[in-house]
Amino acid sequence: MNKSKFVFALFFIIPLFLKAESKQDLNLLKPPMDEFIDSLMEKMSLEEKLGQLAQYPGGGSLGFNTVIDDEKKKLIKKGKVGSFLHVLGADFLGELQRIAVEESRLGIPLIFGLDVIHGLKTIFPVPLAAACSFEPEALEKTTRIAAVEAAASGIHWTFAPMVDIALDPRWGRIVEGAGEDPYLGAVMAKAQVEGYQGDDLSFENTILACPKHYVAYGAAQGGRDYNSVEVSLRTLNEVYLPPFLAAVKAGAGSLMNGFNDINGEPMANNKELLTDVLRDKWGFEGFVVSDWNSIAELLNHGVVKDRVDAGKKALTAGIDMDMTSGIFGEEILKSVKKGDISEKLVDKAVRRILEAKYKLGLFDDPFKYCKVEVEKAEVLKDEHIEAAKEAACKSIVLLKNESGVLPLKKDLGTVAVIGSLADDSRAPLGSWKAFGEEKDVVTVLEGIKNAVSKDTKVIYSKGCDIKGNDKSGFKEAVSVATEADMVVLVLGESADMSGEARSRSEIDLPGVQKELARKIAGTGTEVVVVLMNGRPLSIPWLTENVPAILEAWFLGIGSGNAIADVLFGDYNPGGKLAVTIPRSVGQIPYFYYHKNTGRPSSVEDLFTSRYFDLPITPLYPFGHGLSYTEFKYSKLKIKNKKVKTNDSLEISFSIKNTGKIAGSEVIQLYIKDVVASIAPPVKKLVGFKRIYLENGEEVKINMKMPINLLGFYNKEMKKVLEPGEVKIMIGSSSEDIRLDDSFTIEGKVSEIDEAEIYYSEISVNSD
Ligand code: BGC
């Protein structure tokens, strides 16, 4: 409590409490939200309460809707629905809200939700690409814009961010998250919650965030979507939970459960995680929405005997709102009437949902998100379109650039642009395109045409489709390549190959694209490859045979111009991989924070932890990404080489842009416990910052790393900090360490608060 609040409490609130003689007096002292909700709930019938817990899709089960059928309108009038999802449009939603507010008995406003994952109409890079920017400030900015556009179009609530850690690139939903690292995941989760929710949820341009899919959904066995998860409690705590904790601590107003079971316990029925951890340990105050039909799916999991049982278990476990299954509307009613569930349990969930509506300001003005003129003014604004291109530039990762092939000259005689993705305006929108439209996308081909000199000839040839076996276009592509001075070959996946229900059993280039690449490389014309894809692709052949490769993921509407800016040097790339790129599907899972093992992999020794038929390294490691300039790290100093719990380690070093052009570098801080009671990972990211330096510019970096960041779960499953030596490694990727040193944690083993989240602070001084 700050000083002024304390004085207020001392002189005003406490004396009122002392004087209060009746319940009514005490009510006056309640915060206005509680008082308002109490009095509303007193008026609500059980059916109306259950109505608040029910969420239905707009018009149909698939696609987003701007119309709604009469049956749904009847439900609204009867107060039997609390929320709709997959709906959009200020005008349309204004009308639905009007029915709720004017034609239902109690006039409780509806809350409208939509998957606004990387933009509403101005589509930004997919989340995996955005994580590769390693710039949370940039992600917060685009998320804010997404919220502004969504709010202007009648949406109060997004089902985002997806904060699932993903270690298996076969899993299609890896595209929706921030990759493999819990620290990066936590930082990006926080940035997105803050972006969506802004400073105050009651503003008309802020929307409720919903971190999902709680929890470990990304650990689906075999990378097969919706599959079971087997995970140790330690890994759950150290890898999968931290981004959720970060989102909760950042104030996320809601949360969604995963479809998965964890060690046999489906998440929709997981009281231990939904209530004991989320609410009791972490203090989450928002509401939990079930993922689509996941309450009914408890039947398929085989843990309930019927829908009534499913509803009872899910509500008891801690789910407050039922997305689409209808169980909370009907079956819970039966349970309460039979006395199987107490109405108090229903009340808890109802209160949480009404609180969210209250915080959004919907009881003050239910129509404030439904202003057609605001929608027209905000959606796809020029500055939003510009931000989309900026974000796209920041997300591109330069994987390889042998002998400085890139950047290309703008006055080349002829540039051949080959590959169907080059001319594809759907792919850059990626998975969850919300209301993004192809007409707003700049393709790679258009971007290149915009970038080159007026005398440069740009010739396009498709070569082949993304999928399928048709090679009839190879001949033309080869002849185009042969004629050209330079080839830009665009390869990868279509948008529908990643995302929900889009797991792949292979992670190489689909169709005959690899063969096309061989043919084009065989022409002898220099080739640079642009990859567009929603997951890491194993591309060993390209890596060995093509001099330059750009990883562009799906970059949103600004895609083509951003890629061209990087290709022709108007933007110096600085993105880094948020996920390891393995050499082959057989290497999965390959993530940088693995344990050392008793037999660490060694090239010289077969009897070590490795595959005998593959090199021991990944194709590209976590944190990797090149620039057109070089950076020199020097002068590492640790201010306090002996630290204890709750201290911060203070580090400084210098970094200089030693190349000829301005550029950015993501400085990465890793640590390793030298000896611990539980085998530590070989490295762990505990801080990073993307910095922009002019050529020749040198700056001093100061880092303050809370020692508690090093906490881990010991044998007794207590989160602890153990005394001993810790190595620090500072570098340009997880494999490119430029400076290292060590420090010592002193004192006894100490316990660390599991409900706290820690971040390193990094500042840049120009001296
Ligand atoms: C997905 C969620 C999504 C929901 C609503 C589900 O199938 O798993 O991520 O938010 O649908 O669209």
CSV table of C-alpha atoms and ligand atoms in Angstrom, one decimal, residues 55 61 64 85-86 113-117 158-160 162 164 173 176 210 212-213 217 225-226 256-259 289-293 297 323-324 432 500-501, ligand 1:
chain,number,residue,atom,x,y,z
A,55,GLN,CA,-20.4,-19.1,-24.4
A,61,SER,CA,-19.2,-23.6,-35.5
A,64,PHE,CA,-16.1,-15.9,-37.9
A,85,LEU,CA,-17.1,-16.0,-29.8
A,86,HIS,CA,-16.1,-15.8,-33.5
A,113,GLY,CA,-14.4,-12.9,-27.8
A,114,LEU,CA,-12.3,-13.6,-30.9
A,115,ASP,CA,-9.0,-15.1,-31.7
A,116,VAL,CA,-7.1,-11.9,-32.3
A,117,ILE,CA,-3.7,-13.6,-32.3
A,158,THR,CA,-9.1,-12.1,-27.3
A,159,PHE,CA,-8.0,-15.7,-26.8
A,160,ALA,CA,-4.4,-14.7,-26.7
A,162,MET,CA,-0.7,-18.5,-26.7
A,164,ASP,CA,2.7,-22.7,-24.7
A,173,ARG,CA,0.7,-24.8,-33.1
A,176,GLU,CA,1.2,-19.5,-32.3
A,210,CYS,CA,-6.5,-14.8,-22.3
A,212,LYS,CA,-3.7,-20.3,-23.2
A,213,HIS,CA,-3.7,-23.3,-23.3
A,217,TYR,CA,-0.5,-28.4,-24.4
A,225,ASP,CA,-2.1,-32.1,-31.8
A,226,TYR,CA,-4.5,-32.8,-28.9
A,256,MET,CA,-8.0,-20.9,-21.1
A,257,ASN,CA,-7.3,-24.5,-20.4
A,258,GLY,CA,-5.6,-26.9,-22.7
A,259,PHE,CA,-7.3,-29.9,-24.5
A,289,VAL,CA,-12.8,-20.3,-20.0
A,290,SER,CA,-12.7,-23.9,-21.3
A,291,ASP,CA,-11.2,-24.5,-24.7
A,292,TRP,CA,-13.7,-25.3,-27.4
A,293,ASN,CA,-15.9,-28.2,-26.2
A,297,GLU,CA,-14.4,-34.0,-24.3
A,323,MET,CA,-16.9,-22.5,-24.6
A,324,THR,CA,-19.5,-24.2,-26.8
A,432,TRP,CA,-5.4,-17.2,-37.3
A,500,GLU,CA,-4.3,-26.0,-34.9
A,501,ALA,CA,-4.8,-29.5,-36.2
B,1,BGC,C1,-8.5,-23.4,-30.0
B,1,BGC,C2,-8.3,-22.2,-29.2
B,1,BGC,C3,-9.2,-21.1,-29.7
B,1,BGC,C4,-10.6,-21.6,-29.7
B,1,BGC,C5,-11.6,-20.5,-30.1
B,1,BGC,C6,-9.9,-23.8,-30.1
B,1,BGC,O1,-10.1,-24.8,-31.0
B,1,BGC,O2,-7.7,-24.5,-29.4
B,1,BGC,O3,-6.9,-21.8,-29.2
B,1,BGC,O4,-9.0,-19.9,-28.9
B,1,BGC,O5,-10.7,-22.7,-30.5
B,1,BGC,O6,-11.4,-20.2,-31.5
